CSV table of C-alpha atoms and ligand atoms in Angstrom, one decimal:
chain,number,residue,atom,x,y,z
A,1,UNK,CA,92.7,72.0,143.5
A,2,UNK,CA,89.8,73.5,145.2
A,3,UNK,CA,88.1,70.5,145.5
A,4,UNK,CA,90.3,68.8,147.4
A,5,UNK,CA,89.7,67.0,150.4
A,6,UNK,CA,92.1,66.8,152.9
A,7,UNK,CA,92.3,62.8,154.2
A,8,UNK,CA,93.9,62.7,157.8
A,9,UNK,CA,94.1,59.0,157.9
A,10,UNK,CA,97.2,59.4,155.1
A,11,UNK,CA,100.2,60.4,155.5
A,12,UNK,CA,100.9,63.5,156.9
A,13,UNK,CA,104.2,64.2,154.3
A,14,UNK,CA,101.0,64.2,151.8
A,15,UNK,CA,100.5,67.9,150.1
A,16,UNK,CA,97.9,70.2,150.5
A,17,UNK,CA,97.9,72.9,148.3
A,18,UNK,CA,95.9,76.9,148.6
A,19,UNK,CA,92.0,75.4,148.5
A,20,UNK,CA,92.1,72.2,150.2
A,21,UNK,CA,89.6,71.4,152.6
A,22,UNK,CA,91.7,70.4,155.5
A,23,UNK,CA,88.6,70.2,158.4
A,24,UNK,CA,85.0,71.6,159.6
A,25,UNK,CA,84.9,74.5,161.6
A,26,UNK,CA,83.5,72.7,164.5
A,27,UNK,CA,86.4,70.2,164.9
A,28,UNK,CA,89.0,72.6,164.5
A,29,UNK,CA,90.0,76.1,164.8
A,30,UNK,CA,92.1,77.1,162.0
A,31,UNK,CA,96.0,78.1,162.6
A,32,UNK,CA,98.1,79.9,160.4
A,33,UNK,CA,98.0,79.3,156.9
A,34,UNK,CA,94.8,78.5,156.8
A,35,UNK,CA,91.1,80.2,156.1
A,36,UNK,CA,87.8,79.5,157.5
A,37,UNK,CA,84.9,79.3,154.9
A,38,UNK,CA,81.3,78.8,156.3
A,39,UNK,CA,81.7,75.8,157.2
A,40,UNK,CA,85.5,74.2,156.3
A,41,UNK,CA,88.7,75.4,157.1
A,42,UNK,CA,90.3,75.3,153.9
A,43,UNK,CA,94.4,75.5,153.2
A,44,UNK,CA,95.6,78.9,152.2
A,45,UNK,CA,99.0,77.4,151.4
A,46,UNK,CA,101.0,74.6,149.8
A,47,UNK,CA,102.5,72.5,152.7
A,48,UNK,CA,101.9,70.2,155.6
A,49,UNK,CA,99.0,69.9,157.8
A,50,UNK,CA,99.9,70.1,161.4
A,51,UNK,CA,97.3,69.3,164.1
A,52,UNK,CA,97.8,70.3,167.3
A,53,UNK,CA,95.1,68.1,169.4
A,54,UNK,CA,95.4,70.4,173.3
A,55,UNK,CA,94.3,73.7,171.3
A,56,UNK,CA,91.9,72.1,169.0
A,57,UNK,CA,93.9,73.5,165.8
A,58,UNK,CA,94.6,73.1,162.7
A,59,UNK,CA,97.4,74.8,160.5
A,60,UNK,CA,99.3,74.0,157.6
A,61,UNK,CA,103.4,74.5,157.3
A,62,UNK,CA,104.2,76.1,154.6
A,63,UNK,CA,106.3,74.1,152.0
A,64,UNK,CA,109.5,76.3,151.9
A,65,UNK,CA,111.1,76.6,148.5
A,66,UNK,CA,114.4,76.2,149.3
A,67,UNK,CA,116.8,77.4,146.6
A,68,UNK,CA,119.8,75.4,146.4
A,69,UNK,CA,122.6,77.6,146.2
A,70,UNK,CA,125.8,76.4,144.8
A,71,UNK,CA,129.1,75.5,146.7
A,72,UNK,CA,132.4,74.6,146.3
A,73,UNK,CA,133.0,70.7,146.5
A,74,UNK,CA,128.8,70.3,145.2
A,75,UNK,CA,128.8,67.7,142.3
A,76,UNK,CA,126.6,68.7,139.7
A,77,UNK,CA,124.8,67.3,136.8
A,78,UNK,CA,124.5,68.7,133.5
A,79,UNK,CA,123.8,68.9,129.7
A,80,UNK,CA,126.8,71.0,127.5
A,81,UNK,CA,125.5,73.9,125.6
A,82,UNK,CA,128.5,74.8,124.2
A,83,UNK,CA,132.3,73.4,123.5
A,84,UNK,CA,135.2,75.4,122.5
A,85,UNK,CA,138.9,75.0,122.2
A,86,UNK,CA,139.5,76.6,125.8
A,87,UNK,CA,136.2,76.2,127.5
A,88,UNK,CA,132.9,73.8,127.9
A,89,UNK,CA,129.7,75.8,129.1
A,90,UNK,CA,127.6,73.6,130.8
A,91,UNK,CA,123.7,74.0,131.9
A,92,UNK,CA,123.4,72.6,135.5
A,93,UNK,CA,120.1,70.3,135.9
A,94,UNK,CA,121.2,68.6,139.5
A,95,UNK,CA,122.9,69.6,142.3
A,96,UNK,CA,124.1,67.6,144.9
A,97,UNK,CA,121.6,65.2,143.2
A,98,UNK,CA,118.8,67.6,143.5
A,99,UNK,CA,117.1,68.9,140.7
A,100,UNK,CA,117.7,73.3,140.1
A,101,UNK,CA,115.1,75.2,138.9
A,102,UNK,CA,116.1,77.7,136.9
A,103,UNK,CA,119.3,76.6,135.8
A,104,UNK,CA,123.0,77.5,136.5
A,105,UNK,CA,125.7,78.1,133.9
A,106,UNK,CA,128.9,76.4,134.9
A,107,UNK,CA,131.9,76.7,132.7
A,108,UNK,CA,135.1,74.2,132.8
A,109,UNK,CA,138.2,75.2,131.5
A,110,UNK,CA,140.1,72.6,128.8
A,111,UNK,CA,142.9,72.3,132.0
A,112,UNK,CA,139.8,71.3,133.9
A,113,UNK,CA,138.6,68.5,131.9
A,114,UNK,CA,141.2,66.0,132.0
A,115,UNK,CA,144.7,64.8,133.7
A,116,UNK,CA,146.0,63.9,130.5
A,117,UNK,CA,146.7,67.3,128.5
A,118,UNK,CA,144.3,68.1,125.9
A,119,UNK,CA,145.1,70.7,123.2
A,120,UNK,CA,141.5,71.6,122.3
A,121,UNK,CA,138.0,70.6,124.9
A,122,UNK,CA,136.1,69.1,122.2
A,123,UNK,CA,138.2,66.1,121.1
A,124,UNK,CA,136.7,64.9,124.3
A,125,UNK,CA,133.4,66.6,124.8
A,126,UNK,CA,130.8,67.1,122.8
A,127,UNK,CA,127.8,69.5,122.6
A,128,UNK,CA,124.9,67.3,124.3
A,129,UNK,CA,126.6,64.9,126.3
A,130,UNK,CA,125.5,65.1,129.7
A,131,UNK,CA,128.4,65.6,132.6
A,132,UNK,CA,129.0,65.0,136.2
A,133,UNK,CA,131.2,67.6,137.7
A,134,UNK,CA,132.4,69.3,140.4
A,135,UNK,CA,131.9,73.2,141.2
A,136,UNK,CA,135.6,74.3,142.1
A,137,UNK,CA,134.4,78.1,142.0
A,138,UNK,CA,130.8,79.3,143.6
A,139,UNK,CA,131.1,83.0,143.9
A,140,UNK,CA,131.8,83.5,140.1
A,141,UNK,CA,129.2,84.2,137.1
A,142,UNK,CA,129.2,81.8,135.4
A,143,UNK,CA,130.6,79.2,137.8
A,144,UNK,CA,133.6,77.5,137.7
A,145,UNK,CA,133.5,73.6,137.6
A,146,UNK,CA,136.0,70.9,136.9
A,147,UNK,CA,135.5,67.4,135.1
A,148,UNK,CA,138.8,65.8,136.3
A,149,UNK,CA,138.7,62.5,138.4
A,150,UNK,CA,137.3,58.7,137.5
A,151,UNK,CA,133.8,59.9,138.4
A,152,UNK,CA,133.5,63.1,136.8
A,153,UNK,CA,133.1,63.7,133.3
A,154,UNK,CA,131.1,62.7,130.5
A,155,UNK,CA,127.5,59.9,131.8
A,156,UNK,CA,126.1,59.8,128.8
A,157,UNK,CA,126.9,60.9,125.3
A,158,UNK,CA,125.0,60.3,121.9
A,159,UNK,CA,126.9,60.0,118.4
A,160,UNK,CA,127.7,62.7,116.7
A,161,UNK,CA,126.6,62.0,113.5
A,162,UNK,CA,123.5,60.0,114.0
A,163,UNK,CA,122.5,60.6,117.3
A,164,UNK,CA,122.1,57.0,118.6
A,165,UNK,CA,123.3,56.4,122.0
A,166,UNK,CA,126.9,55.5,122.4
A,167,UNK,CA,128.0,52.7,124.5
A,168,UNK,CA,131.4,52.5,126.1
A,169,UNK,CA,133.6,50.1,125.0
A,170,UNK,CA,136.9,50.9,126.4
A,171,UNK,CA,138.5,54.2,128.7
A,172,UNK,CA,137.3,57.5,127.0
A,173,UNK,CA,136.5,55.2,124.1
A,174,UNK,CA,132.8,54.9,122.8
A,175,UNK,CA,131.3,53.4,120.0
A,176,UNK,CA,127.5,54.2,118.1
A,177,UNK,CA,124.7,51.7,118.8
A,178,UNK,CA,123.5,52.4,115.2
A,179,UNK,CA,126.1,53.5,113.1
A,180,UNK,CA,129.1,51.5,114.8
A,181,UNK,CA,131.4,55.0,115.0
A,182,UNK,CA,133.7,55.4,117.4
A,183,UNK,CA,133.7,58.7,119.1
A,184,UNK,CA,136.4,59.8,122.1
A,185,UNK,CA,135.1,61.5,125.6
A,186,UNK,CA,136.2,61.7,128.9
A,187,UNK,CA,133.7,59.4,130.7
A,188,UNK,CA,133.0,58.9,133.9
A,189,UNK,CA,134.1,55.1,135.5
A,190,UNK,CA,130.4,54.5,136.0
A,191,UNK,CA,129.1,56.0,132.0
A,192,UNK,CA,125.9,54.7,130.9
A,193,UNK,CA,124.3,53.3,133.8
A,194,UNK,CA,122.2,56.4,134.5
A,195,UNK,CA,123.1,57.2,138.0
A,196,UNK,CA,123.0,60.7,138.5
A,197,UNK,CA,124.4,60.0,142.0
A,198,UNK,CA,128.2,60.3,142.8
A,199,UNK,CA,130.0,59.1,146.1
A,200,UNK,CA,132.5,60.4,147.6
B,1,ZN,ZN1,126.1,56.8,115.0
């Protein structure tokens, strides 16, 4: 990156990142998050260059790394890691249709999957399908999440015994691409189309 030239003609959402030359010394005096070099002012952070033309400066605004912290009522998106007869343990990729980084663990309870009742989570989940839920319990570890309503549950699911995508052919029915097998999940109204999104 320390190469980089700042262009001010672009837009100023563009990036500059620790190294960037942003200006020369004699246009501009450098602000915070910013260092001067002999003759550049150069960015000391990742974030936005702000110009402020009355004091002749330039600074850059530090990109905050927000966190996203989970809530009750947040819809998430995730792959299952695990399915057993009580519980699904799900690894949460999206919240709120953002992308986490590092992950959260969310479990869903089998009374939590469905309306109908189910005797055992995995006659309609599978290890690998990807789910749409809601977080029903924030302040717990792992969190709490439920998979019951039209648009929560399973978005996209691959066979289970040859891995090829399965299309949806009927309510919670599914049927292999490949192998022509039909498998049983609790899908979502919208399953397949690759919308990540959810509204309310
Ligand atoms: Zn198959």
């Amino acid at each position: 990156m320390i190469n980089e030239i700042y262009d001010r003609t672009k837009d100023s959402d563009v990036l500059v990142y620790p190294g960037t030359r942003i200006a020369v010394k004699e246009e501009f005096l450098g602000g915070s998050g910013t260092y001067a070099g002999e003759r550049f002012i150069f960015s000391a952070v990742t974030g936005n260059v702000v110009i402020d033309l009355e004091k002749h400066e330039i600074s850059v605004l530090p990109k905050a790394k927000t966190a996203t912290i989970p809530k009750n009522g947040d819809i998430f998106v995730g792959g299952v890691v695990n399915v057993s007869r009580q519980m699904v343990t799900i690894a949460i990729h999206y919240i709120n249709n953002k992308e986490v980084n590092p992950t959260y663990t969310l479990v869903t309870h089998v009374s939590q999957v469905s309306r109908e009742y189910l005797d055992s989570a995995d006659e309609v989940i599978f290890h690998g399908d990807i789910v749409r839920g809601k977080i029903i319990d924030a302040k717990t570890i792992p969190l709490q999440g439920s998979l019951v309503g039209s648009q929560l549950g399973v978005i996209l699911s691959n066979c289970s015994s040859c891995g090829a995508r399965l299309k949806k052919i009927g309510r919670n029915k599914l049927k292999c691409t490949d192998c022509s097998k039909i498998e049983r999940r609790k899908t979502t109204i919208d399953y397949g189309n690759g919308h990540l999104a959810f509204k309310l």
